[in-house]
Amino acid sequence: MNRRGYFISLEGPDGAGKTTQQEILAQAVRSLGLTVTCTREPGGTALGDAVRTILLNPAYRNMTILSEVFLYAAARAQGYREIIGPALQRGEVVISDRYLDSSLAYQAYAGGADENFVLGVNLKAIEQRLPDRTFLLDLPPQDGLARRAACHRDRMELKPLEFHRRVREGFLLLATRFPERITVVDAALPEDEVADFIWRQCRPDLQSLTDSTSL
């Protein structure tokens, strides 16, 4: 297999269905005979999960934006070193529920942190390794929060609706800046239609991986 593997990230607001689509996509990829590693951000490692607890704890509602930037980057660096990097070196398909684009949307575009600073810190954290494909599950923020209404709302979800609107605008801006990598998906569509769209988009690349293993 290709020794650099293949890296897919799923982005979008809370409630957009990223976790569900990750599970569906992973099953489809495995049907091709490929090995899949799934991870999430923040989290996925012992350190990352500990940082996640801090970041999402409503008790820290006064956390500064720079604290957010560094904490997310720390969790991301650990996740890349322990999970993503090694899996790609093994030639696996990695599917991550959130990645660097979330920091740009949440901490830079919505939170007001300097975009170049956020990008620079996180590129170092991930050793410059961006995803091969990113699927942005786009959904109006009020719809995503409504889907999460029955759940305990974390620190990020408790931010004002205007903040979440800026997050969405940030994600969509990133999609226009990096169209070769980021594909926007209408997350308001039925779950199976979203999954089918994602699969049609990435299957040709994944199929090429299976073809390379037979050489």
C-alpha positions as a Markdown table, in Angstrom:
| # | Residue | x | y | z |
|---|---|---|---|---|
| 1 | Met | 0.0 | 0.0 | 0.0 |
| 2 | Asn | 1.0 | 3.6 | -0.5 |
| 3 | Arg | 3.2 | 4.3 | 2.5 |
| 4 | Arg | 1.8 | 7.8 | 3.1 |
| 5 | Gly | -1.8 | 6.5 | 3.5 |
| 6 | Tyr | -4.8 | 8.7 | 2.9 |
| 7 | Phe | -6.2 | 11.3 | 5.2 |
| 8 | Ile | -9.8 | 12.5 | 5.4 |
| 9 | Ser | -11.1 | 15.1 | 7.8 |
| 10 | Leu | -14.8 | 15.9 | 8.6 |
| 11 | Glu | -15.5 | 19.5 | 9.6 |
| 12 | Gly | -18.6 | 21.5 | 10.5 |
| 13 | Pro | -20.6 | 22.9 | 13.4 |
| 14 | Asp | -21.8 | 20.9 | 16.4 |
| 15 | Gly | -24.8 | 18.9 | 15.4 |
| 16 | Ala | -23.9 | 18.6 | 11.8 |
| 17 | Gly | -23.5 | 14.8 | 12.0 |
| 18 | Lys | -19.7 | 14.4 | 11.7 |
| 19 | Thr | -19.5 | 11.5 | 14.1 |
| 20 | Thr | -22.3 | 9.6 | 12.3 |
| 21 | Gln | -20.7 | 10.2 | 8.9 |
| 22 | Gln | -17.3 | 9.1 | 10.2 |
| 23 | Glu | -18.8 | 5.8 | 11.2 |
| 24 | Ile | -20.5 | 5.3 | 7.9 |
| 25 | Leu | -17.5 | 6.3 | 5.9 |
| 26 | Ala | -15.2 | 4.1 | 7.8 |
| 27 | Gln | -17.4 | 1.1 | 7.2 |
| 28 | Ala | -17.5 | 1.9 | 3.5 |
| 29 | Val | -13.7 | 2.2 | 3.3 |
| 30 | Arg | -13.2 | -1.1 | 5.1 |
| 31 | Ser | -15.5 | -2.7 | 2.4 |
| 32 | Leu | -12.7 | -2.0 | -0.1 |
| 33 | Gly | -10.3 | -4.0 | 2.1 |
| 34 | Leu | -8.5 | -1.0 | 3.4 |
| 35 | Thr | -7.4 | -0.4 | 7.0 |
| 36 | Val | -9.1 | 2.6 | 8.7 |
| 37 | Thr | -8.1 | 4.6 | 11.8 |
| 38 | Cys | -10.7 | 6.9 | 13.2 |
| 39 | Thr | -10.0 | 9.7 | 15.6 |
| 40 | Arg | -11.5 | 12.9 | 17.0 |
| 41 | Glu | -10.5 | 16.3 | 18.1 |
| 42 | Pro | -9.8 | 17.3 | 20.7 |
| 43 | Gly | -9.1 | 13.9 | 22.1 |
| 44 | Gly | -8.1 | 10.5 | 20.9 |
| 45 | Thr | -5.1 | 10.2 | 23.2 |
| 46 | Ala | -4.8 | 10.3 | 27.0 |
| 47 | Leu | -3.5 | 13.8 | 26.9 |
| 48 | Gly | -6.0 | 14.9 | 24.3 |
| 49 | Asp | -8.9 | 13.6 | 26.3 |
| 50 | Ala | -7.7 | 15.4 | 29.4 |
| 51 | Val | -7.4 | 18.6 | 27.3 |
| 52 | Arg | -10.8 | 18.0 | 25.9 |
| 53 | Thr | -12.3 | 17.9 | 29.4 |
| 54 | Ile | -10.8 | 21.4 | 30.1 |
| 55 | Leu | -11.8 | 22.9 | 26.8 |
| 56 | Leu | -15.4 | 21.9 | 26.9 |
| 57 | Asn | -16.0 | 22.4 | 30.7 |
| 58 | Pro | -18.5 | 25.3 | 31.2 |
| 59 | Ala | -16.7 | 26.2 | 34.4 |
| 60 | Tyr | -14.0 | 27.8 | 32.2 |
| 61 | Arg | -16.3 | 30.1 | 30.2 |
| 62 | Asn | -13.8 | 32.9 | 30.7 |
| 63 | Met | -10.9 | 31.1 | 29.0 |
| 64 | Thr | -8.9 | 33.5 | 26.8 |
| 65 | Ile | -8.8 | 32.9 | 23.1 |
| 66 | Leu | -5.0 | 32.3 | 23.2 |
| 67 | Ser | -5.5 | 29.7 | 25.9 |
| 68 | Glu | -7.9 | 28.0 | 23.5 |
| 69 | Val | -5.5 | 28.2 | 20.6 |
| 70 | Phe | -2.7 | 26.6 | 22.6 |
| 71 | Leu | -4.8 | 23.9 | 24.2 |
| 72 | Tyr | -6.3 | 22.8 | 20.9 |
| 73 | Ala | -2.9 | 22.8 | 19.3 |
| 74 | Ala | -1.4 | 20.8 | 22.2 |
| 75 | Ala | -4.1 | 18.1 | 21.9 |
| 76 | Arg | -3.7 | 18.1 | 18.1 |
| 77 | Ala | 0.1 | 17.7 | 18.3 |
| 78 | Gln | -0.3 | 14.7 | 20.6 |
| 79 | Gly | -3.0 | 13.2 | 18.4 |
| 80 | Tyr | -0.8 | 13.6 | 15.3 |
| 81 | Arg | 2.3 | 12.1 | 16.9 |
| 82 | Glu | 0.5 | 9.2 | 18.5 |
| 83 | Ile | -2.3 | 8.3 | 16.1 |
| 84 | Ile | -2.5 | 10.1 | 12.8 |
| 85 | Gly | 1.1 | 10.2 | 11.7 |
| 86 | Pro | 1.9 | 6.5 | 12.5 |
| 87 | Ala | -1.3 | 5.3 | 10.8 |
| 88 | Leu | -0.5 | 7.2 | 7.7 |
| 89 | Gln | 3.0 | 5.8 | 7.7 |
| 90 | Arg | 1.5 | 2.4 | 7.9 |
| 91 | Gly | -0.5 | 3.2 | 4.7 |
| 92 | Glu | -3.9 | 3.4 | 6.4 |
| 93 | Val | -6.9 | 5.6 | 5.8 |
| 94 | Val | -7.3 | 8.1 | 8.6 |
| 95 | Ile | -10.7 | 9.7 | 9.2 |
| 96 | Ser | -10.6 | 12.5 | 11.7 |
| 97 | Asp | -13.7 | 14.2 | 13.3 |
| 98 | Arg | -12.3 | 17.8 | 13.2 |
| 99 | Tyr | -8.8 | 18.9 | 12.5 |
| 100 | Leu | -6.9 | 22.1 | 11.8 |
| 101 | Asp | -9.7 | 23.9 | 10.0 |
| 102 | Ser | -11.8 | 23.9 | 13.2 |
| 103 | Ser | -9.2 | 26.0 | 14.9 |
| 104 | Leu | -9.2 | 28.5 | 12.0 |
| 105 | Ala | -13.0 | 28.7 | 12.1 |
| 106 | Tyr | -13.5 | 28.8 | 15.9 |
| 107 | Gln | -10.4 | 30.5 | 17.3 |
| 108 | Ala | -9.5 | 32.8 | 14.3 |
| 109 | Tyr | -12.6 | 33.7 | 12.3 |
| 110 | Ala | -15.1 | 33.5 | 15.2 |
| 111 | Gly | -12.8 | 34.0 | 18.2 |
| 112 | Gly | -10.7 | 36.9 | 16.8 |
| 113 | Ala | -7.2 | 35.3 | 17.2 |
| 114 | Asp | -4.7 | 36.2 | 14.5 |
| 115 | Glu | -5.3 | 33.8 | 11.6 |
| 116 | Asn | -1.7 | 33.5 | 10.6 |
| 117 | Phe | -0.7 | 32.8 | 14.2 |
| 118 | Val | -3.3 | 30.1 | 14.6 |
| 119 | Leu | -2.3 | 28.5 | 11.2 |
| 120 | Gly | 1.4 | 28.6 | 12.1 |
| 121 | Val | 1.1 | 27.0 | 15.5 |
| 122 | Asn | -1.1 | 24.3 | 14.2 |
| 123 | Leu | 1.0 | 23.5 | 11.1 |
| 124 | Lys | 3.9 | 22.9 | 13.5 |
| 125 | Ala | 1.6 | 20.7 | 15.7 |
| 126 | Ile | 0.7 | 18.5 | 12.7 |
| 127 | Glu | 4.1 | 18.5 | 11.1 |
| 128 | Gln | 2.6 | 20.3 | 8.1 |
| 129 | Arg | 0.4 | 17.3 | 7.2 |
| 130 | Leu | -2.9 | 18.6 | 5.9 |
| 131 | Pro | -5.8 | 16.2 | 5.0 |
| 132 | Asp | -6.0 | 14.9 | 1.4 |
| 133 | Arg | -9.7 | 15.6 | 1.5 |
| 134 | Thr | -11.9 | 17.6 | 3.9 |
| 135 | Phe | -15.6 | 17.4 | 3.9 |
| 136 | Leu | -17.4 | 20.4 | 5.4 |
| 137 | Leu | -20.8 | 19.4 | 6.7 |
| 138 | Asp | -22.5 | 22.7 | 6.4 |
| 139 | Leu | -25.6 | 23.5 | 8.5 |
| 140 | Pro | -27.1 | 26.7 | 9.9 |
| 141 | Pro | -25.9 | 27.1 | 13.5 |
| 142 | Gln | -29.4 | 27.2 | 15.0 |
| 143 | Asp | -30.2 | 23.9 | 13.3 |
| 144 | Gly | -27.1 | 22.3 | 14.6 |
| 145 | Leu | -27.7 | 23.5 | 18.2 |
| 146 | Ala | -31.3 | 22.4 | 18.0 |
| 147 | Arg | -30.1 | 18.9 | 17.1 |
| 148 | Arg | -28.0 | 19.0 | 20.3 |
| 149 | Ala | -30.7 | 20.5 | 22.5 |
| 150 | Ala | -31.3 | 17.2 | 24.3 |
| 151 | Cys | -27.6 | 16.9 | 25.2 |
| 152 | His | -25.6 | 18.6 | 27.9 |
| 153 | Arg | -24.3 | 21.7 | 26.3 |
| 154 | Asp | -20.5 | 22.1 | 26.6 |
| 155 | Arg | -18.5 | 25.4 | 26.9 |
| 156 | Met | -18.3 | 25.9 | 23.1 |
| 157 | Glu | -22.0 | 25.2 | 22.5 |
| 158 | Leu | -22.9 | 27.7 | 25.2 |
| 159 | Lys | -21.3 | 30.6 | 23.2 |
| 160 | Pro | -23.8 | 33.1 | 21.7 |
| 161 | Leu | -25.5 | 32.3 | 18.4 |
| 162 | Glu | -23.6 | 35.1 | 16.7 |
| 163 | Phe | -20.4 | 33.3 | 17.5 |
| 164 | His | -21.6 | 30.1 | 15.9 |
| 165 | Arg | -22.7 | 32.2 | 12.8 |
| 166 | Arg | -19.2 | 33.5 | 12.5 |
| 167 | Val | -17.9 | 29.9 | 12.8 |
| 168 | Arg | -20.0 | 28.9 | 9.9 |
| 169 | Glu | -18.9 | 31.9 | 7.8 |
| 170 | Gly | -15.3 | 31.0 | 8.7 |
| 171 | Phe | -15.7 | 27.4 | 7.5 |
| 172 | Leu | -17.3 | 28.5 | 4.2 |
| 173 | Leu | -14.6 | 31.0 | 3.6 |
| 174 | Leu | -12.0 | 28.3 | 4.1 |
| 175 | Ala | -13.9 | 26.2 | 1.5 |
| 176 | Thr | -13.6 | 29.0 | -1.0 |
| 177 | Arg | -9.9 | 29.5 | -0.3 |
| 178 | Phe | -9.0 | 25.8 | -0.6 |
| 179 | Pro | -11.5 | 24.3 | -3.1 |
| 180 | Glu | -8.9 | 21.6 | -4.1 |
| 181 | Arg | -9.1 | 20.1 | -0.6 |
| 182 | Ile | -12.4 | 21.2 | 1.0 |
| 183 | Thr | -15.8 | 20.0 | -0.3 |
| 184 | Val | -19.0 | 21.5 | 1.1 |
| 185 | Val | -21.8 | 19.1 | 1.9 |
| 186 | Asp | -25.3 | 20.0 | 2.7 |
| 187 | Ala | -25.7 | 18.5 | 6.2 |
| 188 | Ala | -29.5 | 19.3 | 6.2 |
| 189 | Leu | -30.0 | 16.4 | 3.7 |
| 190 | Pro | -31.0 | 13.0 | 5.0 |
| 191 | Glu | -28.1 | 11.1 | 6.6 |
| 192 | Asp | -27.9 | 8.5 | 3.8 |
| 193 | Glu | -27.8 | 11.2 | 1.1 |
| 194 | Val | -24.9 | 12.9 | 2.9 |
| 195 | Ala | -23.1 | 9.6 | 3.2 |
| 196 | Asp | -23.6 | 8.8 | -0.4 |
| 197 | Phe | -22.3 | 12.2 | -1.6 |
| 198 | Ile | -19.2 | 11.9 | 0.5 |
| 199 | Trp | -18.5 | 8.3 | -0.7 |
| 200 | Arg | -18.9 | 9.3 | -4.3 |
| 201 | Gln | -16.4 | 12.1 | -3.9 |
| 202 | Cys | -13.7 | 10.1 | -2.2 |
| 203 | Arg | -14.1 | 6.6 | -3.6 |
| 204 | Pro | -12.0 | 7.1 | -6.7 |
| 205 | Asp | -9.0 | 8.1 | -4.6 |
| 206 | Leu | -9.5 | 5.2 | -2.2 |
| 207 | Gln | -10.0 | 2.8 | -5.0 |
| 208 | Ser | -6.6 | 3.8 | -6.4 |
| 209 | Leu | -5.1 | 2.7 | -3.0 |
| 210 | Thr | -6.6 | -0.8 | -3.4 |
| 211 | Asp | -5.3 | -0.9 | -7.0 |
| 212 | Ser | -1.8 | 0.0 | -5.8 |
| 213 | Thr | -1.8 | -2.9 | -3.3 |
| 214 | Ser | -2.3 | -5.4 | -6.1 |
| 215 | Leu | 0.7 | -4.3 | -8.0 |
